XYZ file of C-alpha atoms in Angstrom:
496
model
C 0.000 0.000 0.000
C 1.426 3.535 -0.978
C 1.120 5.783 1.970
C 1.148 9.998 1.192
C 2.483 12.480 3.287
C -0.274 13.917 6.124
C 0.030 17.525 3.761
C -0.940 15.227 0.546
C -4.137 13.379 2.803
C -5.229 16.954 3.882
C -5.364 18.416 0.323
C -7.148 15.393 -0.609
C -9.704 15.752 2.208
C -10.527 18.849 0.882
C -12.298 18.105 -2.155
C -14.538 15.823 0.254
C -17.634 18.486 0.810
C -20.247 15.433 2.345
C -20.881 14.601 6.187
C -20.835 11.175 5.442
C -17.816 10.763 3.481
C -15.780 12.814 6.219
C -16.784 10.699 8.475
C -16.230 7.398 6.835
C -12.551 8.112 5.707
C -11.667 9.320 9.635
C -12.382 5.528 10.091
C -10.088 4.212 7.955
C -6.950 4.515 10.012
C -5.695 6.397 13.105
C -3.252 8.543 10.763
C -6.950 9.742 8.341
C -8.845 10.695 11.563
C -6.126 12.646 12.943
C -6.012 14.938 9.151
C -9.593 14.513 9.255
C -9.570 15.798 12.421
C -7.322 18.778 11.695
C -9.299 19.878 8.933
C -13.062 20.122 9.098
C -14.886 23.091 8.957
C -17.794 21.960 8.624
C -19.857 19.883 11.459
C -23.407 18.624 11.340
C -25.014 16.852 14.644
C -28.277 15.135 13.505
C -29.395 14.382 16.946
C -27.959 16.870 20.162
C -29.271 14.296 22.547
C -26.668 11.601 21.152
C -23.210 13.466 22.126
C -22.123 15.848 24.562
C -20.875 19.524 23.951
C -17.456 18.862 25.387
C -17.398 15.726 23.203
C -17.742 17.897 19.869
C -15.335 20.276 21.125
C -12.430 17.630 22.133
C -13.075 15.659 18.412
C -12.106 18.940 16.158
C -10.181 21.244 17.794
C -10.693 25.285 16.915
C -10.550 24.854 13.246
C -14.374 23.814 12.043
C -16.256 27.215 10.985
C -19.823 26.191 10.608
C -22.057 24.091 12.665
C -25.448 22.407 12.141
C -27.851 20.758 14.837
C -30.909 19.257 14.212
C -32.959 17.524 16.650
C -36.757 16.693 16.890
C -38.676 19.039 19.416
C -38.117 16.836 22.762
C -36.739 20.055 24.905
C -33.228 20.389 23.171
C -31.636 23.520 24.900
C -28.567 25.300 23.118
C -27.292 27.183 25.777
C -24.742 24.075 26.557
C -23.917 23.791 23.354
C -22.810 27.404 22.516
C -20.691 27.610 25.902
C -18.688 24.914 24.902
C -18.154 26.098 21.268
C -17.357 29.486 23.142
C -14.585 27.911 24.900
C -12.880 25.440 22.551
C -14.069 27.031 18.919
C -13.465 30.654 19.015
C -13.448 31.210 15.025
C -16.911 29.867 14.821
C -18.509 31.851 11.796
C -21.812 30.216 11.387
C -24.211 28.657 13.610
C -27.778 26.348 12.298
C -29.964 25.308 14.727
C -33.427 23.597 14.147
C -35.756 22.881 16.518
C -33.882 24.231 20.229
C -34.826 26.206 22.948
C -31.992 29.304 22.488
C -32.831 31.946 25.055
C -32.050 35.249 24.808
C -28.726 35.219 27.372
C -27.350 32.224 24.613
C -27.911 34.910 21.917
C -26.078 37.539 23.686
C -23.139 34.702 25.005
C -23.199 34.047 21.304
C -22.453 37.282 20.076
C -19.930 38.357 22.199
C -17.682 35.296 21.979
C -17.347 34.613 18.169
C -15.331 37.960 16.679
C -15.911 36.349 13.035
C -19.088 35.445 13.336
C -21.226 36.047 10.580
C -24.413 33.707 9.764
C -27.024 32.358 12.161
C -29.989 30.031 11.418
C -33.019 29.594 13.497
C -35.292 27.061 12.176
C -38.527 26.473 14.430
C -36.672 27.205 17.985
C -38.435 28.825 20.694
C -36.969 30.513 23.916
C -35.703 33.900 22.389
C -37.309 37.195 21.746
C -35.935 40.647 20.326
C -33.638 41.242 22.767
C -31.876 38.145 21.355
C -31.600 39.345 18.081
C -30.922 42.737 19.137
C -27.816 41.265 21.053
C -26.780 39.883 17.482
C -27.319 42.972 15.550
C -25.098 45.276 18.335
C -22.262 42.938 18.722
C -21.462 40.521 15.871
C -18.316 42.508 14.397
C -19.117 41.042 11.070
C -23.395 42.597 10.878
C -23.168 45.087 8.529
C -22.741 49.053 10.182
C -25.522 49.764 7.069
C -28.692 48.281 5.844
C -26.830 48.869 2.115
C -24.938 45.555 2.216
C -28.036 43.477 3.099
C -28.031 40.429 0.758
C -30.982 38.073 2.515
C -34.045 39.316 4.744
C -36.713 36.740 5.331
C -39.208 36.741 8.122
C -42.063 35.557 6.318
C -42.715 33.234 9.469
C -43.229 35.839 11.714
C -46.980 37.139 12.896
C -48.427 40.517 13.288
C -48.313 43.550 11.409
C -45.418 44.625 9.116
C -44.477 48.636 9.190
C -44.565 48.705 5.208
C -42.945 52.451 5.195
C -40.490 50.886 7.307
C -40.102 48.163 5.434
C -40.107 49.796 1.954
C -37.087 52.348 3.458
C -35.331 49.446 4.412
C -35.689 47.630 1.140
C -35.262 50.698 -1.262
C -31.111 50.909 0.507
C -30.163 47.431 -0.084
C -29.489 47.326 -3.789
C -27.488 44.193 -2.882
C -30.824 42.650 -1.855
C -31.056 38.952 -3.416
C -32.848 36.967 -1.120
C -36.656 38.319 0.635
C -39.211 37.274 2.036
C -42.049 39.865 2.165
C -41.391 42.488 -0.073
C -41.939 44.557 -2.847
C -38.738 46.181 -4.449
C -35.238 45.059 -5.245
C -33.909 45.147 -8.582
C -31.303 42.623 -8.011
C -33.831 39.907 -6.130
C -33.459 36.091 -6.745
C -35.923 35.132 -4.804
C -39.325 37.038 -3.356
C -41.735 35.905 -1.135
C -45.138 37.968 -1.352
C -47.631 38.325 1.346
C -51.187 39.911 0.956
C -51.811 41.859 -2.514
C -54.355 44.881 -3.113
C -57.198 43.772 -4.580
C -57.946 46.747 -6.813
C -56.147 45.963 -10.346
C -57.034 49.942 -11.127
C -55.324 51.143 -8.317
C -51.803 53.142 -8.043
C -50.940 50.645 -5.311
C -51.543 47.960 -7.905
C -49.374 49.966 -10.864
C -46.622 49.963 -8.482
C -46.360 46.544 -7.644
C -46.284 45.227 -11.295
C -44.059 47.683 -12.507
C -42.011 46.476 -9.394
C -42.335 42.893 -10.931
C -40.942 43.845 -13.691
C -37.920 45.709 -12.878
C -37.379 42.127 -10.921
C -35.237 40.713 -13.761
C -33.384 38.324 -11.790
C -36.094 36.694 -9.771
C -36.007 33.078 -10.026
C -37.717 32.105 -6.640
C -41.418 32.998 -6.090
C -43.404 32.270 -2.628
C -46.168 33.385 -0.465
C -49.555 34.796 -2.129
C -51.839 34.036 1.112
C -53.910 36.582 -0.055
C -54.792 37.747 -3.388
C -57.410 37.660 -5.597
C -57.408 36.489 -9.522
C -57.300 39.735 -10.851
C -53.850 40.670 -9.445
C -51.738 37.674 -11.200
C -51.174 39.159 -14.221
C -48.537 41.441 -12.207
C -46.944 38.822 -11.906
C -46.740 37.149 -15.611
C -43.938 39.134 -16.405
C -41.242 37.772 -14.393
C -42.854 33.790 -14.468
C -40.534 32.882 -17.343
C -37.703 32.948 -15.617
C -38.879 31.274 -12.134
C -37.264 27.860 -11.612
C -39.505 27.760 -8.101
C -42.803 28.729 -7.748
C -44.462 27.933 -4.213
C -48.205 28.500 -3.985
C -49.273 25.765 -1.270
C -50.260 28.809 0.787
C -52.191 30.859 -2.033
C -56.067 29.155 -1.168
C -57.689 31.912 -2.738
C -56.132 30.748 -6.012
C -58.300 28.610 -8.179
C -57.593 25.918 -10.775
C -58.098 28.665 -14.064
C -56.333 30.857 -12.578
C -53.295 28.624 -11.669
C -53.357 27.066 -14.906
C -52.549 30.807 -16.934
C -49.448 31.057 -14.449
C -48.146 27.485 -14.482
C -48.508 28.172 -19.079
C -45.935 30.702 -18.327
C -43.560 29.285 -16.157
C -41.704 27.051 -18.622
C -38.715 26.902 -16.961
C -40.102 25.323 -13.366
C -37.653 22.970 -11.886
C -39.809 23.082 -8.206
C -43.217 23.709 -7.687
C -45.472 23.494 -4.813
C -49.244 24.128 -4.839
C -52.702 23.074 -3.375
C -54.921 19.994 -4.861
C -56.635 23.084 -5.970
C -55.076 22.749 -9.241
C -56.733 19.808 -10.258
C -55.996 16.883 -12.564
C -56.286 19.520 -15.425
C -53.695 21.598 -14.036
C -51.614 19.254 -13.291
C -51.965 17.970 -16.939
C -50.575 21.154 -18.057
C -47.563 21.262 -15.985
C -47.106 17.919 -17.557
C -46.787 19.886 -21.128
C -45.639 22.782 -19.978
C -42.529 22.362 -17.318
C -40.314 19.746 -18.975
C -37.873 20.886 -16.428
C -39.516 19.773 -13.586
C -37.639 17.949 -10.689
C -39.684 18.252 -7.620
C -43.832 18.622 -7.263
C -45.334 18.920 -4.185
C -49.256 18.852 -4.104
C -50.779 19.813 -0.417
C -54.375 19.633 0.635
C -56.470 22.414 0.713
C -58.605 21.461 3.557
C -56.366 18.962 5.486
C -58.733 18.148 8.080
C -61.596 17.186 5.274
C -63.002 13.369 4.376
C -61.812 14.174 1.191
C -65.054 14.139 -0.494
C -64.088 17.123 -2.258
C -60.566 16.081 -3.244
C -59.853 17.698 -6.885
C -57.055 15.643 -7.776
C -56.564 11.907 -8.320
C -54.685 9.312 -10.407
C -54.933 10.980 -13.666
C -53.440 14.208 -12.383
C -49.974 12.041 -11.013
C -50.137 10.016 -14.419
C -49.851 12.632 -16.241
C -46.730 14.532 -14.956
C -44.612 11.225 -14.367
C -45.185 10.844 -18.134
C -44.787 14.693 -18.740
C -42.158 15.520 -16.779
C -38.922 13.066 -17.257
C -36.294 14.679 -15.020
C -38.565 14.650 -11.739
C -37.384 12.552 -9.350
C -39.439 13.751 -5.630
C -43.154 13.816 -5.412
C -45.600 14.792 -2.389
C -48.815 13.909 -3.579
C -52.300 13.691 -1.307
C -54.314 12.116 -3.058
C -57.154 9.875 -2.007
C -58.502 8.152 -5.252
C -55.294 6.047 -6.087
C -55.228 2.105 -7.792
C -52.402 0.020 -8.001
C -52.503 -0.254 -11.196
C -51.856 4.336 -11.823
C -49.018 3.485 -9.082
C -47.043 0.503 -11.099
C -47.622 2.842 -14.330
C -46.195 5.849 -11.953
C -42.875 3.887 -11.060
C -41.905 3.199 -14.398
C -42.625 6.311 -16.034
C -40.051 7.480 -12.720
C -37.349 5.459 -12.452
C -35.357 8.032 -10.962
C -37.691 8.549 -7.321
C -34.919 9.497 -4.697
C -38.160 10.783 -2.720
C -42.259 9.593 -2.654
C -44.696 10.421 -0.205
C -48.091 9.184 -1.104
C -50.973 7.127 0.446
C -51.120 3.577 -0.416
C -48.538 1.514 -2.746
C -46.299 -1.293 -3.247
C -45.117 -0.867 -7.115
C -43.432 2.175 -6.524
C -40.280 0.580 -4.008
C -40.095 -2.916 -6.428
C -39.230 -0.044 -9.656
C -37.686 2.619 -7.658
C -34.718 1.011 -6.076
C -33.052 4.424 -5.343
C -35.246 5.635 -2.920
C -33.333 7.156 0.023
C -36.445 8.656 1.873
C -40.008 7.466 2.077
C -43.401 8.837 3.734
C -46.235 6.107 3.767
C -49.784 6.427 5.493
C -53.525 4.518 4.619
C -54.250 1.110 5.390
C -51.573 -0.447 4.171
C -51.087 -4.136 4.689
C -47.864 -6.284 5.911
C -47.527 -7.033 2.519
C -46.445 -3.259 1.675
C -43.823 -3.473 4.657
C -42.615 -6.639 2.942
C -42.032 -5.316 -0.317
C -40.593 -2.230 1.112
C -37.848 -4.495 3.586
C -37.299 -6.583 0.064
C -36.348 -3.923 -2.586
C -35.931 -0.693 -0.850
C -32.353 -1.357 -0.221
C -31.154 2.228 0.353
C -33.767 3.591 2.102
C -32.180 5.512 5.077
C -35.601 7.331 6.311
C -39.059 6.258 6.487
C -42.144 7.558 8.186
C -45.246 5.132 8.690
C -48.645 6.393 10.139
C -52.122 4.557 9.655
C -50.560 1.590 8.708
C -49.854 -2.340 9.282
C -51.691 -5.015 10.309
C -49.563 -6.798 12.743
C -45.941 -7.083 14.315
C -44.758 -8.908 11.511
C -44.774 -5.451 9.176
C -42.006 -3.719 11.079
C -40.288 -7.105 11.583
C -40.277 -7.217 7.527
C -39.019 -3.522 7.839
C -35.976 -4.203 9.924
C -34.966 -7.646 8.760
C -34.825 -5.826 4.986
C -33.462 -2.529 5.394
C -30.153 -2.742 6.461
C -29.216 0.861 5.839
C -32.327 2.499 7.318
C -31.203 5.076 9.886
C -33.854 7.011 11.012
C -37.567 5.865 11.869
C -40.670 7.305 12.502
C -43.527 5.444 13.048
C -47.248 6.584 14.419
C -50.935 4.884 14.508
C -49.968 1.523 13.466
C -50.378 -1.741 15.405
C -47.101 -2.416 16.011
C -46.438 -3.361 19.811
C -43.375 -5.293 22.240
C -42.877 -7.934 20.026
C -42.154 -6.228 17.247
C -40.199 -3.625 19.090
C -37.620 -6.170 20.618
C -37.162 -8.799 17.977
C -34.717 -6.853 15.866
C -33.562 -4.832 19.067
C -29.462 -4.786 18.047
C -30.543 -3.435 14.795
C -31.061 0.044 16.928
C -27.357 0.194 17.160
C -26.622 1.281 13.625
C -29.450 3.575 13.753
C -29.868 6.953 14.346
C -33.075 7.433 16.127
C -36.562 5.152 16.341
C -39.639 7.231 17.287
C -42.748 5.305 17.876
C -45.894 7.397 18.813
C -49.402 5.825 19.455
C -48.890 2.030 18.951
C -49.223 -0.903 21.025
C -46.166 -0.888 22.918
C -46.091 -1.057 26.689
C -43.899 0.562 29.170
C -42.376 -3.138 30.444
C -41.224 -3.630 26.534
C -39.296 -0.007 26.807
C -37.434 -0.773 30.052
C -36.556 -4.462 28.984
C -35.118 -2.497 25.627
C -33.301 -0.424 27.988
C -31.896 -2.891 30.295
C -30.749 -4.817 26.711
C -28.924 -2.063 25.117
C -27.022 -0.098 27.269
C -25.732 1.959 24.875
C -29.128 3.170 23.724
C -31.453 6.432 25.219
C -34.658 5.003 25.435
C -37.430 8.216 26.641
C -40.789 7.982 26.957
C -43.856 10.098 26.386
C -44.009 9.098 23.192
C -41.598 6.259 22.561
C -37.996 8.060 21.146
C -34.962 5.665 21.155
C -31.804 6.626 19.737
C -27.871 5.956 19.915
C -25.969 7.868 21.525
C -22.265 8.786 23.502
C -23.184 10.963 25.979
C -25.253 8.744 28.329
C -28.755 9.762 29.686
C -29.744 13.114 29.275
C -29.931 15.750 32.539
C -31.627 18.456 30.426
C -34.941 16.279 29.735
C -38.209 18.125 30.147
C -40.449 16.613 33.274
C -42.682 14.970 30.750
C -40.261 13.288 29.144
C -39.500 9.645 30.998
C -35.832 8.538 30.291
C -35.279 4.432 30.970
């Protein structure tokens, strides 16, 4: 075997971008995880409850940049994490976290101890109010002294009134502005999301906003619409040529006509999300019209409905898998499906990576790439079989309504080896299914069971089994981990 010098490893490493391929190569020998070690900059934790701060901080010392956590809302607080960081990763220039509790003195502690820091993400955390972000604004030494250099601004999420002079002053300066959420000028903008629209298509108000649109040359990302009526899209025609995403599964007061004349002008859709409010005729004209498409997403209009009223069906999903040759990731409700519309689905679409649909079987036997996979409807063993049988690199599945007995997640674990994350809710799966396959849990990430038929003495016999495993109860959440049992867990939440 030819061995390289450390300096020749570390260039290598370099070109290695993925999570997964960093960490397999720091496996391969002590000499690869200590350059592996030496030069990340890059770290993404999956699950906070599965290591310890100090353990992230000892396993790459102060040369890793950026740092993602994602964890599933079970009372994850970051104020541990960014004191450690603070102590043993003082370059620290970006910061994700997704689901946490991040209180306003972990803002503050987090600008004041990172001099480079420059980006932080808060997706759905609690905990934190203005102050927090004031914190950010006043002492990150990298926030910009003006609003001029502003490239992103998205708050879309946020409730309550928007000051729209104070907004539009604020928008107006940042001719650098690529990325918003909200708004209503920026030449340079690459992606807009739009709130509530005038309703008056003869009013000043309305003149402005499409000859706003249309200075919008750039825009390639369109969102939003929660209110607006049918006689204010034509504002937006203008710029739909060049949109490669066009979200509408907010935009309810849109109806099938009317999202039909913008889908015939957005050839060049690569992403598109809207409400079954489209209809099988809609859909069959995104079929003709966006050749380009990669990803469709079709939500409910009224999720809590018996679906009586649902507006698309088979023919609708028929049509764009033979339509639209490069997509490869559907969401589809849909509550009038047949077997026979799936098997035709899965070979007009080899090339699912993602499906999440109600009812199947075809669609794992064809599509033998599928990494991720949603399921729900009274589906039989049968459809856990054929997923444990050909589903080979399926690494995430969710299950609700589903299964008839034990033996469908038995299938499930006997067949896919590489599964690594589980979610499972409203099926009849109960102990003996949960401990037949129980060393399987080892190489997974995380197993989340919620309202099945699994007792409390089948948890604590897992738990006395496997050590090495968190097992917490409200709902059942077990998961792998280094750090031990948790001291941070909410009163509700039983650890074994």
């Amino acid at each position: 075997m030819t061995y390289f010098p450390e300096e020749v490893v570390e260039h290598i490493f370099d070109f290695l971008t993925s999570h997964r391929d960093r960490n397999t190569v720091s496996l391969v020998c002590k000499a690869w995880y200590r350059v592996e070690r030496l030069s990340r900059r890059n770290v993404f934790i999956g699950n906070c409850y599965a290591v310890k701060p100090g353990t992230l901080v000892s396993r790459f010392p102060p040369s890793f940049r950026r740092l993602q956590s994602r964890s599933p809302g079970w009372g994850a607080n970051a104020l541990p994490w960014v004191e450690a960081i603070a102590r043993g990763c003082p370059n620290l220039e970006e910061l994700h976290l997704k689901r946490m509790v991040i209180s306003d003195e972990c803002l503050e502690l987090l600008a004041r101890s990172f001099p480079n820091f420059r980006a932080l993400v808060l997706v759905s955390c609690e905990g934190f109010s203005t102050d927090g972000l004031a914190a950010i604004a006043t002492h990150c030494n990298c926030f910009p002294d003006s609003c001029t250099s502003l490239v992103s601004l998205n708050f879309a999420c946020l409730k309550g009134e928007v000051n729209a002079l104070a907004l539009e002053r604020l928008v107006t300066r940042c001719t650098n502005l690529q990325s918003l959420r909200l708004s209503s000028a920026g030449p340079q903008l690459r992606d807009l999301g739009t709130g509530s629209y005038v309703h008056d298509p003869r009013s000043e108000p309305y003149l402005n906003l499409a000859s706003a649109f249309m200075a919008c040359k750039s825009l390639r990302s369109l969102s939003g619409f929660w209110e607006v009526t049918a006689q204010c899209l034509p504002a937006v025609y203008p710029i739909c040529s060049n949109l490669t995403t066009l979200n509408l599964s907010y935009a309810a007061s849109i109806q099938g006509t009317e999202l039909i004349k913008m889908i015939r002008h957005s050839r060049k859709l690569q992403s598109l999300w809207v409400l079954d409010l489209i209809g099988d005729r809609g859909l069959c004209v995104v079929a003709s019209t966006c050749k380009e498409l990669q990803e469709l997403r079709v939500f409910p209009s009224d999720p809590s409905g018996d679906g009586s009223a649902a507006s698309v069906t088979e023919e609708g999903l028929l049509s764009v898998s033979m339509g639209c040759p490069k997509l490869h990731s559907i969401l589809y409700f849909c509550r009038q499906m047949t077997n026979a519309a799936l098997i035709d689905v899965a070979k007009n679409c080899p090339r699912f990576t993602r499906f999440r649909l109600c009812g199947f079987g075809a669609i794992v036997r064809s599509c033998r790439e599928l990494r991720r996979l949603s399921v729900s409807g009274l589906l039989t063993d049968k459809v856990f079989h054929y997923i444990g049988r050909y589903a080979q690199k399926l690494e995430m599945l969710s299950v609700a309504f589903a299964g008839e007995s034990d033996r469908g997640m038995q299938e499930l674990m006997e067949g896919c080896r590489r599964l690594r994350k589980l979610e499972i809710r409203d099926c009849p799966f109960g102990d003996a299914a949960l401990l037949k396959d129980a060393d399987k849990y080892e190489t997974m990430r995380s197993l989340w069971m919620s309202s099945c038929d699994v007792t409390l003495q089948a948890c604590q016999a897992l738990a006395a089994k496997m050590p090495r495993l968190n097992v917490e109860v409200e709902k059942l959440y077990v998961y792998r981990t280094v750090a031990g049992p948790r001291d941070d867990a909410p009163a509700y939440v039983w650890t074994l």
